[in-house]
Amino acid sequence: MAVMAMAAALRGPSGRFRWRTQATAGGVRGSARGAAAGRQDYNLLVIGGGSGGLACAKEAAQLGMKVAVVDYVEPSPRGTRWGLGGTCVNVGCIPKKLIHQAALLGGMIRDAPHYGWDVAQPVLHDWRKMAEAVQNYVKSLNWGHRVQLQDRKVKYFNIKASFVNEHTICGVTKGGKETLLSAEHIVIATGGRPKYPTHIEGALEYGITSDDIFWLKESPGKTLVVGASYVALECAGFLTGLGLDTTVMMRSIPLRGFDQQMSSLVTEYMASQGTRFLKHCTPSRVQKLPDGQLQVTWEDLTSGRENMGTFSTVLWAIGRIPETRSLNLENAGINTSPNSQKILVDAQEVTSVPHIYAIGDVAEGRPELTPTAIMAGKLLARRLCGQSLDVMDYSNVPTTVFTPLEYGCVGLSEEEAMARHGEEHVEVYHAYYKPLEFTVAERDASQCYIKMVCLRKPPQLVLGLHFLGPNAGEVTQGFALGIKVPGPQACLEPLLMESLGGGAGPPTSR
Ligand SMILES: Cc1cc2nc3c(=O)[nH]c(=O)nc-3n(C[C@H](O)[C@H](O)[C@H](O)COP(=O)(O)OP(=O)(O)OC[C@H]3O[C@@H](n4cnc5c(N)ncnc54)[C@H](O)[C@@H]3O)c2cc1C
């Protein structure tokens, strides 16, 4: 009874719990206990308004649950901030793909005279104009997400959440105001953020990450991209395509986890387009010169020599860390992986606490991709509402790297296939091909390549498909369907032949 009175006293006009830390610390305990006793504000509370969180919240609300979403963007160390929608919308897939398109257009303008267009030279690119257009589009998506939440009666809070107990979170606004929210079910979909190297002098002070590059108002100029991830190569690719002097510094192999033959072709093509690569090198210091330029010192791991170079921008693309650190997961008893700090989940996305779930980039073992986060969120909502028992199938998810020559793949890399099945049981069909649009424009097609990794034993089940060439995303999706949908896979060969376009010979096995 005393607990109920305390909880009632702490309720704000909207019926939600409101509380200020020090003044009513006892009240927090009371309301939190009240929530644990079964008087929750919401059926479902989603922490994180990104790809997975928004999809889950909207689906659950549509199916009749009382739902709230809390989302808060901690500004990047450079001070960049953005709106609702998460990584993909604001600092990931969407702006990346649009700037990739801007870079591809540069290539098409160079092709255009071959096709009869009289293009006045020189053709210049205006970063400011592009950035404004991209940023305005992203802002329209932020607005669209807010409207969609409103339409579906999902309550949105712009607060940073952390757990008070297993049914209650405390959210803090930008201005420091605190709110307590409780729910029967809680979904954690807080994603991740780019990693900064902690041991390199000047890295945090002078460097930027993918959280900043898409929001720059001015061109980054001569850029050093540090890293070999897909984010590193995609950023370096579009910067080169926009005409900027771009260098990629990598310690070891490009695109770890992807097929290594394909990865080498990706970087080979980038080098042919003007991206410089400093392989087996690692930066040790970044210093700001009086003229504002950044002087980077690095070690060449092969020769052991120290080198220096000057850049306008240094972009760290050395990986991402899950957003679990400030969630106070221990207050709810949620377990994380000691290595990755990601939240441990089972096939139903359930954490170590039965009514708390984790989806998307923050969950251990999940692909860091938007469509999988969205689908996982929708399926979870349907299960929570008793509409379905379906769980997300994370196998054979197609993915594309949007480098200047795009690389799409689905299934196993050649290395993985051999490791799993033994080299003697794997057969690889492959072909170099020339995309039709490269012919008239006399583009070099040396790296346009496709390979199919199969089991040798008939009926030669396709384990993986790898495609390097224009529109790889669209091409791979088609093949993915053939690989994903059970049934005879013989249909893949005509598809493969079709995709090779004019002039290519039949794929050969090796
Ligand atoms: C440069 C780049 C390019 C990418 N390109 C692609 C691509 O082409 N295709 C693709 O499929 N994927 C791409 N991705 C990956 C994709 O963006 C992510 O996989 C996807 O956004 C993950 O969704 P999510 O819901 O797990 O998290 P997010 O979309 O990251 O959303 C998490 C949200 O939670 C918020 N949050 C975090 N902590 C709290 C808290 N304590 N309280 C309240 N809110 C919080 C965050 O601010 C964020 O808004 C790219 C990523 C990057 C960085």
XYZ file of C-alpha atoms and ligand atoms in Angstrom:
563
model
C 0.000 0.000 0.000
C 2.809 2.382 0.940
C 4.523 1.481 -2.295
C 1.366 2.256 -4.285
C 0.961 5.642 -2.604
C 4.563 6.520 -3.365
C 4.149 5.431 -6.966
C 0.987 7.492 -7.355
C 2.687 10.537 -5.871
C 5.495 10.192 -8.352
C 3.274 9.977 -11.395
C 3.390 13.012 -13.650
C 0.291 14.519 -15.281
C 0.549 12.080 -18.177
C 0.443 9.136 -15.817
C 4.106 8.392 -16.322
C 6.559 8.281 -13.431
C 8.593 11.469 -13.072
C 11.424 11.833 -10.671
C 14.550 13.837 -9.965
C 17.516 11.787 -8.891
C 18.674 13.062 -5.551
C 15.527 14.624 -4.204
C 13.365 11.518 -4.505
C 15.782 8.652 -4.548
C 13.510 6.700 -2.184
C 10.624 7.269 -4.556
C 12.510 5.623 -7.382
C 12.836 2.484 -5.390
C 9.142 2.589 -4.617
C 7.967 3.078 -8.177
C 10.431 0.570 -9.488
C 9.105 -2.029 -7.058
C 5.606 -1.096 -8.105
C 6.490 -1.767 -11.718
C 8.045 -5.084 -10.823
C 4.816 -5.989 -9.029
C 2.906 -5.798 -12.336
C 1.613 -2.236 -12.825
C 3.624 -1.359 -15.891
C 3.073 1.724 -18.006
C 3.388 -0.175 -21.289
C 3.009 -3.665 -22.688
C 6.193 -3.113 -24.642
C 9.051 -0.657 -24.229
C 11.657 -0.468 -26.979
C 15.037 1.076 -26.217
C 16.516 2.405 -29.463
C 14.667 3.966 -32.382
C 16.763 2.506 -35.174
C 16.062 -0.125 -37.816
C 15.158 -2.957 -35.426
C 13.526 -0.938 -32.652
C 11.183 1.069 -34.849
C 10.096 -1.993 -36.837
C 9.346 -3.911 -33.631
C 7.484 -1.012 -31.995
C 5.321 -0.261 -35.035
C 4.415 -3.897 -35.600
C 3.531 -4.459 -31.923
C 1.387 -1.312 -31.795
C -0.394 -2.320 -34.966
C -1.193 -5.664 -33.340
C -2.744 -3.928 -30.346
C 0.013 -3.522 -27.766
C 0.547 -0.318 -25.786
C 4.049 0.604 -26.922
C 6.709 3.210 -26.153
C 10.021 3.832 -27.926
C 12.885 5.685 -26.322
C 15.659 6.951 -28.554
C 18.562 9.226 -27.819
C 21.586 10.103 -29.914
C 24.734 10.826 -27.943
C 26.648 13.337 -30.105
C 29.854 12.033 -31.678
C 33.135 13.250 -30.147
C 33.173 15.869 -32.962
C 29.717 17.036 -31.860
C 27.695 15.558 -34.743
C 24.124 14.692 -33.801
C 21.071 13.533 -35.741
C 17.417 12.611 -35.428
C 15.186 9.562 -35.062
C 15.864 6.490 -37.192
C 19.163 5.082 -35.962
C 22.411 4.344 -37.738
C 21.078 3.242 -41.127
C 18.966 6.317 -41.740
C 21.343 8.926 -40.346
C 24.933 7.735 -40.504
C 24.826 4.424 -42.371
C 23.108 2.814 -45.338
C 21.042 5.779 -46.538
C 23.582 8.629 -46.686
C 26.276 6.122 -47.681
C 24.276 4.809 -50.618
C 23.345 8.334 -51.757
C 26.964 9.509 -51.703
C 28.011 6.276 -53.428
C 25.460 7.194 -56.098
C 26.985 10.685 -56.339
C 30.364 9.062 -56.946
C 28.963 6.603 -59.527
C 27.409 9.536 -61.386
C 30.917 10.967 -61.784
C 31.890 7.762 -63.610
C 28.795 7.942 -65.791
C 29.582 11.541 -66.712
C 33.004 10.330 -67.863
C 31.284 7.587 -69.911
C 28.715 9.973 -71.357
C 30.756 11.369 -74.322
C 31.191 7.779 -75.592
C 27.406 7.612 -75.801
C 27.106 10.905 -77.672
C 26.605 13.348 -74.831
C 28.451 16.607 -75.168
C 29.546 17.186 -71.574
C 31.341 20.478 -71.011
C 34.704 20.000 -69.299
C 35.888 20.243 -66.615
C 33.060 18.665 -64.632
C 33.310 19.738 -61.014
C 31.706 18.319 -57.912
C 30.273 20.507 -55.156
C 30.384 18.663 -51.797
C 28.360 21.377 -50.087
C 25.462 20.966 -52.511
C 25.530 17.165 -52.311
C 25.756 17.194 -48.510
C 22.832 19.578 -48.202
C 20.650 17.435 -50.468
C 21.573 14.208 -48.654
C 21.138 15.766 -45.221
C 17.756 17.220 -46.159
C 16.594 13.812 -47.331
C 17.775 12.203 -44.080
C 15.927 14.893 -42.096
C 12.774 14.086 -44.062
C 13.174 10.440 -43.015
C 13.582 11.506 -39.365
C 10.321 13.381 -39.654
C 8.645 10.465 -41.430
C 9.588 8.101 -38.589
C 8.080 10.426 -35.999
C 4.856 10.673 -37.998
C 4.667 6.898 -38.413
C 5.044 6.405 -34.642
C 2.317 8.936 -34.005
C 0.021 7.332 -36.582
C 0.434 3.964 -34.921
C -0.001 5.432 -31.424
C 3.505 4.539 -30.308
C 4.640 6.926 -27.570
C 8.069 8.363 -28.400
C 10.490 9.684 -25.770
C 13.705 11.447 -26.725
C 15.573 10.174 -23.665
C 18.669 8.131 -22.950
C 17.646 4.946 -21.169
C 19.314 2.808 -18.544
C 17.866 -0.024 -16.487
C 16.630 0.552 -12.944
C 15.391 -3.008 -12.580
C 14.115 -5.725 -14.872
C 10.823 -3.954 -15.660
C 11.871 -0.316 -15.332
C 14.149 2.065 -17.152
C 15.221 5.577 -16.266
C 15.450 7.979 -19.186
C 17.333 11.273 -19.178
C 16.601 14.122 -21.605
C 19.228 16.371 -23.180
C 18.441 18.909 -20.462
C 18.953 16.376 -17.655
C 15.286 15.728 -16.824
C 14.647 12.164 -15.714
C 11.664 9.911 -16.409
C 10.875 6.418 -15.190
C 9.087 4.064 -17.557
C 8.029 0.498 -16.935
C 6.839 -2.279 -19.203
C 5.901 -5.950 -19.226
C 8.319 -6.614 -22.106
C 11.460 -4.647 -22.963
C 13.314 -4.822 -26.280
C 16.888 -3.548 -26.421
C 17.780 -2.297 -29.914
C 20.499 0.225 -29.158
C 22.847 -0.669 -32.032
C 26.491 0.329 -31.963
C 28.864 3.231 -32.528
C 32.205 3.560 -34.331
C 35.317 2.705 -32.376
C 38.138 5.207 -31.827
C 41.643 3.888 -31.206
C 42.445 4.684 -27.588
C 46.221 4.271 -27.844
C 46.947 6.701 -30.695
C 47.853 10.238 -29.727
C 45.540 12.766 -31.374
C 43.117 10.107 -32.692
C 40.075 11.276 -30.736
C 41.033 14.935 -30.832
C 41.539 15.269 -34.576
C 39.938 12.240 -36.225
C 36.374 11.714 -37.390
C 34.327 8.545 -38.025
C 31.374 7.453 -40.142
C 29.228 9.261 -37.543
C 30.585 12.553 -38.923
C 31.509 12.116 -42.585
C 27.926 12.239 -43.912
C 27.164 15.410 -41.944
C 30.203 17.443 -43.006
C 29.142 20.726 -44.563
C 32.467 21.141 -46.356
C 34.497 18.654 -48.367
C 36.840 16.573 -46.187
C 39.617 17.183 -48.749
C 42.640 14.903 -48.809
C 41.599 12.024 -46.559
C 43.281 9.158 -44.779
C 40.849 6.333 -44.063
C 42.183 3.988 -41.407
C 40.733 0.473 -41.452
C 39.903 -2.369 -43.786
C 36.244 -2.918 -42.926
C 33.469 -2.505 -45.459
C 32.788 0.929 -43.959
C 36.442 1.914 -44.590
C 36.405 0.733 -48.197
C 32.988 2.180 -48.988
C 33.964 5.607 -47.617
C 37.340 5.555 -49.402
C 35.560 4.469 -52.595
C 33.087 7.325 -52.670
C 35.674 9.907 -51.624
C 37.915 8.819 -54.526
C 34.906 8.811 -56.848
C 34.132 12.408 -55.869
C 37.638 13.356 -56.916
C 39.308 13.562 -53.507
C 42.841 12.393 -52.836
C 42.157 9.312 -50.701
C 44.423 6.830 -48.935
C 43.398 3.672 -47.083
C 45.707 2.468 -44.337
C 45.199 -1.148 -43.294
C 47.036 -3.297 -40.802
C 46.125 -6.658 -42.288
C 43.602 -8.015 -44.817
C 40.694 -6.132 -46.400
C 37.089 -7.175 -45.660
C 37.878 -9.796 -43.017
C 35.180 -12.468 -43.022
C 34.368 -11.968 -46.714
C 35.733 -14.158 -49.513
C 39.363 -13.136 -49.816
C 39.709 -13.543 -53.583
C 36.737 -11.210 -54.030
C 38.109 -8.780 -51.446
C 41.417 -8.553 -53.326
C 39.552 -7.795 -56.548
C 37.586 -5.068 -54.736
C 40.762 -3.290 -53.601
C 42.475 -3.896 -56.966
C 39.641 -2.065 -58.722
C 39.721 0.742 -56.154
C 43.469 1.152 -56.707
C 42.863 1.304 -60.478
C 40.425 4.157 -59.829
C 42.970 6.152 -57.823
C 42.573 5.087 -54.167
C 46.010 4.694 -52.577
C 46.573 1.758 -50.238
C 49.092 1.630 -47.421
C 49.057 -2.067 -46.553
C 50.546 -3.545 -43.375
C 50.785 -0.102 -41.847
C 49.470 1.197 -38.548
C 49.177 4.812 -37.393
C 50.937 5.894 -34.207
C 50.265 9.649 -33.928
C 48.086 12.433 -35.342
C 49.251 16.010 -34.873
C 47.669 19.263 -35.985
C 49.985 21.546 -37.930
C 49.762 25.353 -37.676
C 47.962 25.493 -41.038
C 45.255 23.151 -39.727
C 46.443 20.107 -41.693
C 46.866 16.791 -39.872
C 50.253 15.163 -39.819
C 49.962 11.411 -39.404
C 52.873 9.244 -38.336
C 52.638 5.531 -39.053
C 54.690 2.395 -38.859
C 55.208 0.168 -41.865
C 54.933 -3.262 -40.281
C 56.821 -4.939 -43.139
C 59.920 -2.742 -43.085
C 59.594 -1.563 -39.480
C 60.148 1.986 -40.730
C 58.301 5.067 -39.536
C 56.612 7.258 -42.176
C 54.701 10.512 -42.197
C 52.030 12.106 -44.340
C 49.801 15.145 -44.263
C 46.027 14.997 -44.672
C 43.060 17.324 -44.267
C 40.923 14.604 -42.668
C 41.604 11.361 -40.828
C 38.641 8.964 -40.777
C 38.745 6.030 -38.365
C 36.841 3.005 -39.661
C 38.319 0.333 -37.422
C 35.119 -1.323 -36.212
C 32.125 -0.655 -34.014
C 31.261 -1.148 -30.361
C 27.792 -2.143 -29.142
C 25.821 0.458 -27.208
C 25.592 -1.517 -23.976
C 27.944 0.418 -21.729
C 25.523 2.999 -20.372
C 22.442 0.744 -20.131
C 23.190 -0.527 -16.587
C 22.318 -4.012 -17.801
C 23.466 -5.470 -14.478
C 20.488 -3.785 -12.751
C 18.223 -6.096 -14.732
C 20.519 -9.128 -14.718
C 21.127 -9.104 -18.500
C 24.217 -11.031 -19.599
C 26.657 -9.856 -22.231
C 29.514 -11.546 -24.042
C 32.773 -10.741 -22.234
C 34.563 -10.432 -25.592
C 32.189 -8.395 -27.729
C 30.130 -6.706 -24.966
C 27.083 -7.622 -27.049
C 23.936 -8.964 -25.397
C 23.601 -12.734 -25.321
C 20.346 -13.941 -26.872
C 18.716 -17.215 -27.884
C 16.987 -18.025 -31.173
C 13.857 -16.195 -29.966
C 15.958 -13.022 -29.275
C 15.432 -13.572 -25.521
C 18.217 -12.377 -23.196
C 19.125 -13.938 -19.845
C 15.922 -12.304 -18.522
C 12.810 -13.962 -20.002
C 10.815 -10.787 -20.739
C 13.779 -8.748 -22.060
C 14.909 -9.163 -25.664
C 17.745 -7.822 -27.818
C 17.705 -7.389 -31.597
C 19.931 -5.875 -34.276
C 23.560 -4.848 -33.939
C 23.550 -4.957 -30.143
C 22.733 -8.685 -30.029
C 25.505 -11.260 -30.076
C 25.956 -13.289 -33.252
C 23.604 -11.266 -35.435
C 24.615 -9.819 -38.807
C 25.079 -6.051 -38.533
C 22.562 -5.288 -41.267
C 19.374 -3.263 -41.422
C 17.041 -5.768 -43.119
C 17.847 -8.475 -40.545
C 17.278 -6.034 -37.662
C 13.933 -4.987 -39.179
C 12.731 -8.528 -39.804
C 13.888 -9.707 -36.375
C 11.961 -6.807 -34.807
C 8.773 -7.541 -36.730
C 8.866 -11.272 -36.003
C 9.534 -10.632 -32.315
C 6.527 -8.288 -32.134
C 4.328 -10.919 -33.779
C 5.459 -13.556 -31.273
C 4.888 -11.197 -28.351
C 1.370 -10.545 -29.603
C 0.697 -14.250 -30.020
C 0.281 -13.850 -33.783
C 3.028 -16.199 -34.838
C 5.755 -18.533 -33.620
C 8.128 -17.744 -36.478
C 11.723 -16.921 -35.540
C 14.236 -15.063 -37.664
C 16.347 -17.200 -39.985
C 19.796 -15.624 -40.042
C 21.283 -18.109 -42.512
C 22.230 -17.190 -46.078
C 21.559 -13.468 -45.701
C 22.734 -11.676 -48.843
C 24.878 -8.607 -48.400
C 26.523 -6.013 -50.626
C 29.601 -3.887 -50.172
C 29.055 -0.587 -51.983
C 32.593 -0.029 -53.176
C 33.082 1.615 -56.614
C 32.787 -1.852 -58.157
C 30.065 -3.331 -55.957
C 30.526 -6.709 -54.324
C 27.467 -8.770 -53.470
C 27.479 -12.188 -51.870
C 25.238 -14.737 -50.267
C 26.230 -17.879 -48.399
C 29.722 -19.134 -47.701
C 33.029 -17.715 -48.842
C 35.359 -20.143 -50.587
C 37.513 -20.276 -47.411
C 34.531 -21.057 -45.174
C 33.169 -23.676 -47.562
C 36.531 -25.469 -47.613
C 36.920 -25.220 -43.841
C 33.453 -26.669 -43.284
C 33.289 -29.320 -45.989
C 36.937 -30.045 -46.876
C 38.703 -28.769 -49.997
C 38.113 -32.036 -51.878
C 34.338 -31.692 -51.481
C 34.067 -28.156 -52.841
C 33.820 -27.120 -56.491
C 34.028 -23.514 -57.627
C 32.475 -22.302 -60.895
C 33.734 -18.923 -61.969
C 33.923 -16.445 -64.829
C 35.309 -13.031 -65.634
C 32.769 -11.053 -67.638
C 32.314 -7.668 -69.269
C 29.162 -5.756 -68.329
C 27.512 -4.479 -71.484
C 27.616 -0.885 -70.281
C 31.415 -1.103 -70.005
C 31.891 -1.918 -73.686
C 31.008 1.308 -75.515
C 32.562 3.394 -72.755
C 35.749 1.301 -73.048
C 35.881 0.740 -69.329
C 38.340 -1.767 -67.954
C 36.421 -4.832 -66.761
C 39.401 -6.786 -65.393
C 37.800 -7.165 -61.970
C 34.238 -7.993 -63.052
C 33.950 -11.509 -61.762
C 31.427 -14.013 -60.499
C 31.900 -17.287 -58.703
C 29.660 -19.962 -57.342
C 30.938 -22.153 -54.509
C 29.277 -25.581 -54.602
C 29.475 -28.984 -53.047
C 31.251 -31.255 -55.541
C 28.874 -34.174 -55.077
C 25.755 -34.017 -57.282
C 23.370 -32.267 -57.220
C 26.127 -29.751 -56.386
C 24.304 -27.749 -53.757
C 25.247 -24.060 -54.022
C 26.943 -22.956 -50.788
C 27.870 -19.431 -51.764
C 27.574 -16.959 -54.584
C 29.880 -13.978 -55.104
C 29.382 -11.212 -57.646
C 31.608 -8.251 -58.366
C 30.234 -5.708 -60.779
C 27.651 -2.989 -61.324
C 24.348 -3.288 -59.432
C 25.665 -6.145 -57.294
C 22.991 -5.540 -54.650
C 20.143 -6.173 -57.065
C 21.862 -9.112 -58.754
C 22.685 -10.817 -55.452
C 19.140 -10.511 -54.150
C 17.893 -12.542 -57.083
C 20.427 -15.300 -56.568
C 19.790 -15.240 -52.803
C 16.211 -16.245 -53.453
C 17.403 -19.279 -55.396
C 19.769 -20.250 -52.582
C 17.345 -19.530 -49.777
C 14.214 -21.153 -51.114
C 14.436 -24.928 -50.773
C 14.115 -26.890 -53.990
C 16.125 -27.830 -57.050
C 18.976 -25.377 -57.475
C 19.605 -26.202 -61.106
C 17.799 -22.949 -61.898
C 20.852 -21.038 -60.739
C 22.989 -21.857 -63.742
C 20.772 -20.185 -66.385
C 20.439 -17.218 -64.024
C 24.196 -17.020 -63.731
C 24.602 -17.173 -67.514
C 21.998 -14.448 -67.942
C 23.720 -12.159 -65.463
C 27.027 -12.405 -67.279
C 25.645 -10.376 -70.147
C 27.186 -10.010 -73.613
C 30.379 -11.668 -74.647
C 31.184 -13.765 -71.613
C 32.038 -17.400 -72.022
C 30.385 -20.061 -69.907
C 31.476 -20.270 -66.283
C 34.178 -22.879 -65.774
C 34.915 -25.001 -62.762
C 38.304 -25.052 -61.058
C 28.633 3.584 -42.571
C 27.640 2.471 -42.432
C 27.034 1.961 -43.563
C 26.102 0.936 -43.437
N 25.537 0.446 -44.581
C 24.624 -0.555 -44.494
C 24.016 -1.064 -45.676
O 24.303 -0.633 -46.792
N 23.095 -2.054 -45.528
C 22.765 -2.556 -44.302
O 21.926 -3.461 -44.231
N 23.337 -2.092 -43.175
C 24.259 -1.098 -43.234
N 24.831 -0.617 -42.094
C 24.482 -1.234 -40.807
C 23.139 -0.752 -40.288
O 23.133 0.646 -40.202
C 22.877 -1.364 -38.920
O 23.013 -2.768 -39.015
C 21.484 -1.048 -38.406
O 21.269 0.327 -38.322
C 21.290 -1.699 -37.033
O 20.025 -1.374 -36.534
P 19.733 -1.413 -34.976
O 18.266 -1.271 -34.835
O 20.380 -2.602 -34.377
O 20.495 -0.162 -34.354
P 20.599 1.352 -34.807
O 20.011 1.588 -36.142
O 22.018 1.722 -34.618
O 19.684 2.128 -33.762
C 19.988 2.200 -32.412
C 19.367 3.466 -31.837
O 19.374 3.383 -30.402
C 19.801 4.631 -29.880
N 20.322 4.394 -28.533
C 21.496 3.821 -28.179
N 21.585 3.758 -26.832
C 20.445 4.299 -26.340
C 19.954 4.499 -25.025
N 20.656 4.133 -23.955
N 18.753 5.084 -24.872
C 18.020 5.472 -25.954
N 18.445 5.295 -27.218
C 19.639 4.709 -27.410
C 20.843 5.085 -30.886
O 21.139 6.449 -30.790
C 20.154 4.719 -32.191
O 19.287 5.747 -32.590
C 25.760 0.425 -42.163
C 26.362 0.956 -41.021
C 27.291 1.956 -41.144
C 27.935 2.511 -39.907
